[in-house]
Short mmCIF file of C-alpha atoms in Angstrom, two decimals:
data_model
loop_
_atom_site.label_atom_id
_atom_site.label_comp_id
_atom_site.label_asym_id
_atom_site.label_seq_id
_atom_site.Cartn_x
_atom_site.Cartn_y
_atom_site.Cartn_z
CA THR A 21 1.22 -18.17 7.41
CA PHE A 22 1.57 -16.08 4.24
CA GLN A 23 2.33 -12.63 6.20
CA ARG A 24 5.33 -11.85 4.36
CA GLN A 25 3.65 -12.38 0.97
CA LEU A 26 0.71 -10.29 2.20
CA GLN A 27 2.87 -7.63 3.12
CA GLN A 28 4.54 -7.32 -0.32
CA SER A 29 4.48 -3.92 -2.30
CA ASP A 30 2.85 -2.43 0.89
CA CYS A 31 0.14 -5.03 0.89
CA GLN A 32 -0.87 -3.69 -2.56
CA ASN A 33 -0.90 -7.26 -4.28
CA ALA A 34 -3.11 -10.07 -5.74
CA LEU A 35 -3.09 -12.41 -2.87
CA MET A 36 -4.30 -9.43 -0.16
CA LYS A 37 -6.96 -8.70 -2.60
CA LYS A 38 -8.14 -12.55 -2.41
CA VAL A 39 -7.79 -12.67 1.20
CA PHE A 40 -9.68 -9.48 1.61
CA ASP A 41 -12.42 -10.53 -0.67
CA THR A 42 -12.77 -13.82 1.26
CA HIS A 43 -13.44 -11.45 4.55
CA MET A 44 -15.99 -9.51 2.52
CA LEU A 45 -17.91 -12.42 1.38
CA PHE A 46 -18.77 -12.98 4.95
CA LEU A 47 -20.58 -9.45 4.96
CA GLN A 48 -21.99 -10.08 1.57
CA ILE A 49 -23.84 -13.19 2.04
CA ASN A 50 -26.65 -13.09 4.98
CA GLN A 51 -25.24 -14.46 8.32
CA SER A 52 -26.60 -14.90 11.78
CA ALA A 53 -26.00 -12.20 14.15
CA ALA A 54 -23.68 -14.66 16.18
CA ALA A 55 -21.42 -15.26 13.10
CA LEU A 56 -21.41 -11.54 12.34
CA LYS A 57 -19.74 -10.86 15.77
CA HIS A 58 -16.86 -13.16 14.67
CA VAL A 59 -16.66 -11.51 11.18
CA PHE A 60 -16.18 -8.43 12.97
CA ALA A 61 -13.50 -9.59 15.11
CA ALA A 62 -11.68 -11.15 12.19
CA LEU A 63 -11.86 -7.84 10.50
CA ARG A 64 -10.56 -5.73 13.41
CA LEU A 65 -7.68 -8.19 13.55
CA PHE A 66 -6.96 -7.84 9.65
CA VAL A 67 -7.09 -4.12 9.62
CA GLY A 68 -4.92 -3.87 12.64
CA LYS A 69 -2.29 -6.38 11.18
CA PHE A 70 -2.39 -4.88 7.59
CA PRO A 71 -3.31 -0.95 8.08
CA SER A 72 -1.19 -0.05 4.80
CA ALA A 73 -3.71 -2.34 2.81
CA PHE A 74 -6.32 0.44 3.43
CA PHE A 75 -4.46 3.60 4.17
CA GLN A 76 -1.78 3.53 1.51
CA GLY A 77 -1.82 3.36 -2.30
CA GLN A 78 -5.20 2.70 -4.25
CA ALA A 79 -8.36 3.19 -2.13
CA ASP A 80 -10.29 0.33 -3.48
CA LEU A 81 -10.11 -2.04 -0.46
CA CYS A 82 -10.71 1.00 2.06
CA GLY A 83 -13.68 1.85 -0.14
CA SER A 84 -15.26 -1.81 -0.39
CA LEU A 85 -14.86 -2.05 3.71
CA CYS A 86 -16.69 1.29 4.42
CA TYR A 87 -19.43 0.13 1.93
CA GLU A 88 -20.06 -3.29 3.65
CA ILE A 89 -19.36 -1.86 7.32
CA LEU A 90 -21.99 0.94 6.45
CA LYS A 91 -24.45 -1.29 5.39
CA CYS A 92 -24.23 -3.44 8.64
CA CYS A 93 -24.75 -0.14 10.41
CA ASN A 94 -28.31 -0.04 8.64
CA HIS A 95 -28.82 -3.71 10.16
CA ARG A 96 -32.08 -4.84 11.77
CA SER A 97 -30.17 -6.53 14.60
CA ARG A 98 -29.34 -3.97 17.17
CA SER A 99 -26.28 -6.06 18.21
CA THR A 100 -24.92 -5.98 14.67
CA GLN A 101 -25.47 -2.43 14.41
CA THR A 102 -23.50 -1.83 17.64
CA GLU A 103 -20.61 -3.95 16.43
CA ALA A 104 -20.42 -2.59 12.68
CA SER A 105 -20.27 1.03 14.38
CA ALA A 106 -17.54 -0.37 16.80
CA LEU A 107 -15.74 -1.63 13.69
CA LEU A 108 -16.20 1.62 11.90
CA TYR A 109 -14.78 3.73 14.86
CA PHE A 110 -11.74 1.25 15.17
CA PHE A 111 -11.17 1.67 11.42
CA MET A 112 -11.13 5.42 11.60
CA ARG A 113 -8.91 5.32 14.86
CA LYS A 114 -6.47 3.15 12.78
CA ASN A 115 -6.65 5.50 9.82
CA PHE A 116 -5.63 8.34 12.33
CA GLU A 117 -2.67 6.56 13.91
CA PHE A 118 -1.46 5.54 10.50
CA ASN A 119 -1.44 9.05 9.32
CA LYS A 120 0.54 9.86 12.42
CA GLN A 121 -2.15 11.35 14.24
CA LYS A 122 -2.83 14.12 11.46
CA SER A 123 -6.25 13.19 9.98
CA ILE A 124 -8.59 10.43 8.62
CA VAL A 125 -8.78 11.90 5.28
CA ARG A 126 -9.02 8.57 3.57
CA SER A 127 -11.78 7.14 5.59
CA HIS A 128 -13.72 10.16 5.51
CA LEU A 129 -13.61 10.57 1.65
CA GLN A 130 -14.43 6.79 1.28
CA LEU A 131 -17.10 6.64 3.60
CA ILE A 132 -19.00 9.83 2.16
CA LYS A 133 -18.78 8.03 -1.22
CA ALA A 134 -20.14 4.68 0.40
CA VAL A 135 -22.97 6.56 1.85
CA SER A 136 -23.91 8.18 -1.50
CA GLN A 137 -23.83 4.81 -3.37
CA LEU A 138 -25.82 3.20 -0.41
CA ILE A 139 -28.57 5.80 -0.58
CA ALA A 140 -29.13 4.72 -4.10
CA ASP A 141 -28.39 0.95 -3.39
CA ALA A 142 -30.06 0.36 -0.02
CA GLY A 143 -32.09 3.49 1.00
CA ILE A 144 -30.05 3.93 4.14
CA GLY A 145 -30.78 6.87 6.31
CA GLY A 146 -33.65 5.78 8.71
CA SER A 147 -33.81 5.59 12.27
CA ARG A 148 -31.48 2.45 12.46
CA PHE A 149 -28.65 4.23 10.53
CA GLN A 150 -28.85 7.60 12.68
CA HIS A 151 -28.61 5.35 15.92
CA SER A 152 -25.20 3.67 14.39
CA LEU A 153 -23.83 7.46 13.74
CA ALA A 154 -24.85 8.32 17.47
CA ILE A 155 -23.06 5.18 18.61
CA ILE A 156 -19.82 6.18 16.73
CA ASN A 157 -20.13 9.58 18.02
CA ASN A 158 -20.30 8.29 21.73
CA PHE A 159 -17.43 5.99 20.99
CA ALA A 160 -15.68 9.50 20.18
CA ASN A 161 -16.81 11.39 23.24
CA GLY A 162 -15.46 8.40 25.58
CA ASP A 163 -12.05 7.58 24.16
CA LYS A 164 -9.98 8.76 26.93
CA GLN A 165 -6.64 8.18 24.74
CA MET A 166 -7.84 10.30 22.03
CA LYS A 167 -8.78 13.16 24.45
CA ASN A 168 -5.80 15.68 23.50
CA VAL A 169 -5.75 15.11 19.89
CA ASN A 170 -8.36 16.27 17.19
CA PHE A 171 -9.62 12.69 16.40
CA PRO A 172 -12.87 13.21 18.10
CA ALA A 173 -13.41 16.50 16.44
CA GLU A 174 -12.76 14.66 12.93
CA VAL A 175 -15.26 11.99 13.89
CA LYS A 176 -18.28 14.38 14.81
CA ASP A 177 -17.34 16.41 11.67
CA LEU A 178 -17.86 12.90 9.46
CA THR A 179 -20.83 12.03 11.19
CA LYS A 180 -22.08 15.69 10.65
CA ARG A 181 -21.47 15.65 6.94
CA ILE A 182 -22.91 12.18 6.62
CA ARG A 183 -26.36 13.40 7.98
CA THR A 184 -25.80 16.55 5.69
CA VAL A 185 -25.72 14.16 2.66
CA LEU A 186 -28.59 12.31 3.87
CA MET A 187 -30.69 15.31 4.49
CA ALA A 188 -29.79 16.99 1.02
CA THR A 189 -30.34 13.62 -0.69
CA ALA A 190 -33.86 13.42 0.88
CA GLN A 191 -34.68 16.93 0.00
CA MET A 192 -33.38 16.21 -3.52
CA LYS A 193 -35.94 13.40 -3.85
CA GLU A 194 -38.63 15.78 -2.95
CA HIS A 195 -37.67 18.35 -5.58
CA GLU A 196 -36.48 16.00 -8.41
CA LYS A 197 -39.07 17.44 -10.75
CA ASP A 198 -37.96 21.19 -9.76
CA PRO A 199 -34.67 21.40 -11.81
CA GLU A 200 -33.75 24.92 -9.94
CA MET A 201 -34.44 23.71 -6.37
CA LEU A 202 -32.53 20.42 -7.23
CA VAL A 203 -29.36 22.22 -8.58
CA ASP A 204 -29.45 24.90 -5.44
CA LEU A 205 -29.27 21.46 -3.30
CA GLN A 206 -26.40 20.11 -5.43
CA TYR A 207 -24.67 23.46 -5.06
CA SER A 208 -24.74 23.84 -1.31
CA LEU A 209 -23.91 20.19 -1.02
CA ALA A 210 -20.69 21.20 -3.06
CA ASN A 211 -19.95 24.04 -0.95
CA SER A 212 -20.09 22.21 2.25
CA TYR A 213 -17.06 20.28 0.67
CA ALA A 214 -14.81 23.04 -0.40
CA SER A 215 -12.13 21.68 1.91
CA THR A 216 -12.41 18.08 0.31
CA PRO A 217 -11.61 18.51 -3.62
CA GLU A 218 -12.71 14.86 -4.66
CA LEU A 219 -16.14 15.37 -2.96
CA ARG A 220 -16.52 18.97 -4.30
CA ARG A 221 -15.78 17.49 -7.88
CA THR A 222 -18.13 14.56 -7.59
CA TRP A 223 -21.11 17.01 -6.57
CA LEU A 224 -20.22 19.42 -9.23
CA GLU A 225 -20.25 16.50 -12.03
CA SER A 226 -23.49 15.70 -10.72
CA MET A 227 -24.55 19.32 -10.96
CA ALA A 228 -23.39 19.39 -14.50
CA LYS A 229 -25.17 16.48 -15.53
CA ILE A 230 -28.56 17.89 -14.48
CA HIS A 231 -27.93 21.28 -16.06
CA ALA A 232 -26.96 19.38 -19.50
CA ARG A 233 -30.12 17.32 -19.11
CA ASN A 234 -32.03 20.35 -18.78
CA GLY A 235 -30.33 22.09 -21.85
CA ASP A 236 -28.62 24.69 -19.41
CA LEU A 237 -25.10 24.19 -21.33
CA SER A 238 -23.54 27.50 -20.05
CA GLU A 239 -24.29 26.43 -16.60
CA ALA A 240 -22.91 23.11 -17.17
CA ALA A 241 -19.91 24.45 -18.63
CA MET A 242 -19.46 26.54 -15.53
CA CYS A 243 -19.57 23.42 -13.53
CA TYR A 244 -16.75 21.87 -15.65
CA ILE A 245 -14.88 25.03 -15.25
CA HIS A 246 -14.89 24.81 -11.59
CA ILE A 247 -13.93 21.26 -11.62
CA ALA A 248 -10.82 22.06 -13.96
CA ALA A 249 -9.60 24.82 -11.40
CA LEU A 250 -9.98 22.44 -8.43
CA ILE A 251 -7.63 19.99 -10.46
CA ALA A 252 -5.29 22.94 -11.59
CA GLU A 253 -5.02 24.19 -7.88
CA TYR A 254 -4.17 20.53 -6.68
CA LEU A 255 -1.41 20.13 -9.37
CA LYS A 256 0.03 23.62 -8.41
CA ARG A 257 0.29 22.51 -4.69
CA ARG A 258 2.06 19.03 -5.98
CA GLY A 259 4.51 21.47 -7.93
CA LEU A 260 3.22 19.99 -11.26
CA PHE A 261 1.43 23.25 -12.76
CA SER A 262 2.59 26.74 -12.35
CA MET A 263 -0.85 28.72 -12.51
CA GLY A 264 -3.54 27.03 -10.20
CA TRP A 265 -7.16 28.44 -10.38
CA PRO A 266 -6.07 31.68 -11.81
CA ALA A 267 -5.73 30.02 -15.33
CA PHE A 268 -9.39 30.40 -15.69
CA LEU A 269 -9.80 33.94 -14.88
CA SER A 270 -9.84 34.85 -18.52
CA ILE A 271 -13.01 32.50 -18.85
CA THR A 272 -14.80 33.63 -16.00
CA PRO A 273 -14.30 35.92 -12.95
CA ASN A 274 -16.49 33.45 -11.11
CA ILE A 275 -13.80 31.15 -10.72
CA LYS A 276 -12.29 33.22 -7.51
#
């Protein structure tokens, strides 16, 4: 009934937010497995009808949906895990189609951020969650329509990176009283995101906080210089800054 109003400003409007929040409530309040099946079906319809609400403009709606679906991937009901995994695969596929079959950068980024949040909030990462990741990979392997494009490879890369974050976080918990080992783990995680500046920045900031807490101020400063260089390089590619990362060479040759 309100489709025209919902599509105003590329789906970035107050009415869309209200409708989306109502959908999210069904996932935030405990439901039976039978009810959740209908919620997932409604969400598939919603994402299919209004993809620009998730894959264009602000990333808030995309991030919230990724968070709630991932939480359901850790659900104790096997049928709910399967439904949540199917919805997540559908969501990534829609992102790929929306980007004219180029990439799933937005859902990749928001899913990794959601995983990082959920590790703290809900302690995900056990066998239930691993089972859901395996289901998503199986969908990617069996999707005949996507055989000749790089989408299955992108899905596999994402699930692999989620597993890396989960393993690294588990190791970090083990070494939380050993600051040097902790920072080493943070550093390897930051390096694994060399191609995704936003996430690299997230882990570099996390490293800087650990260094500052331990009184290692020059190391913290080095993290912040790397963050600044990442941003400078991004601005250069957007044509908004002439120098890029070499602007920081006079401070440290390590910036290379």
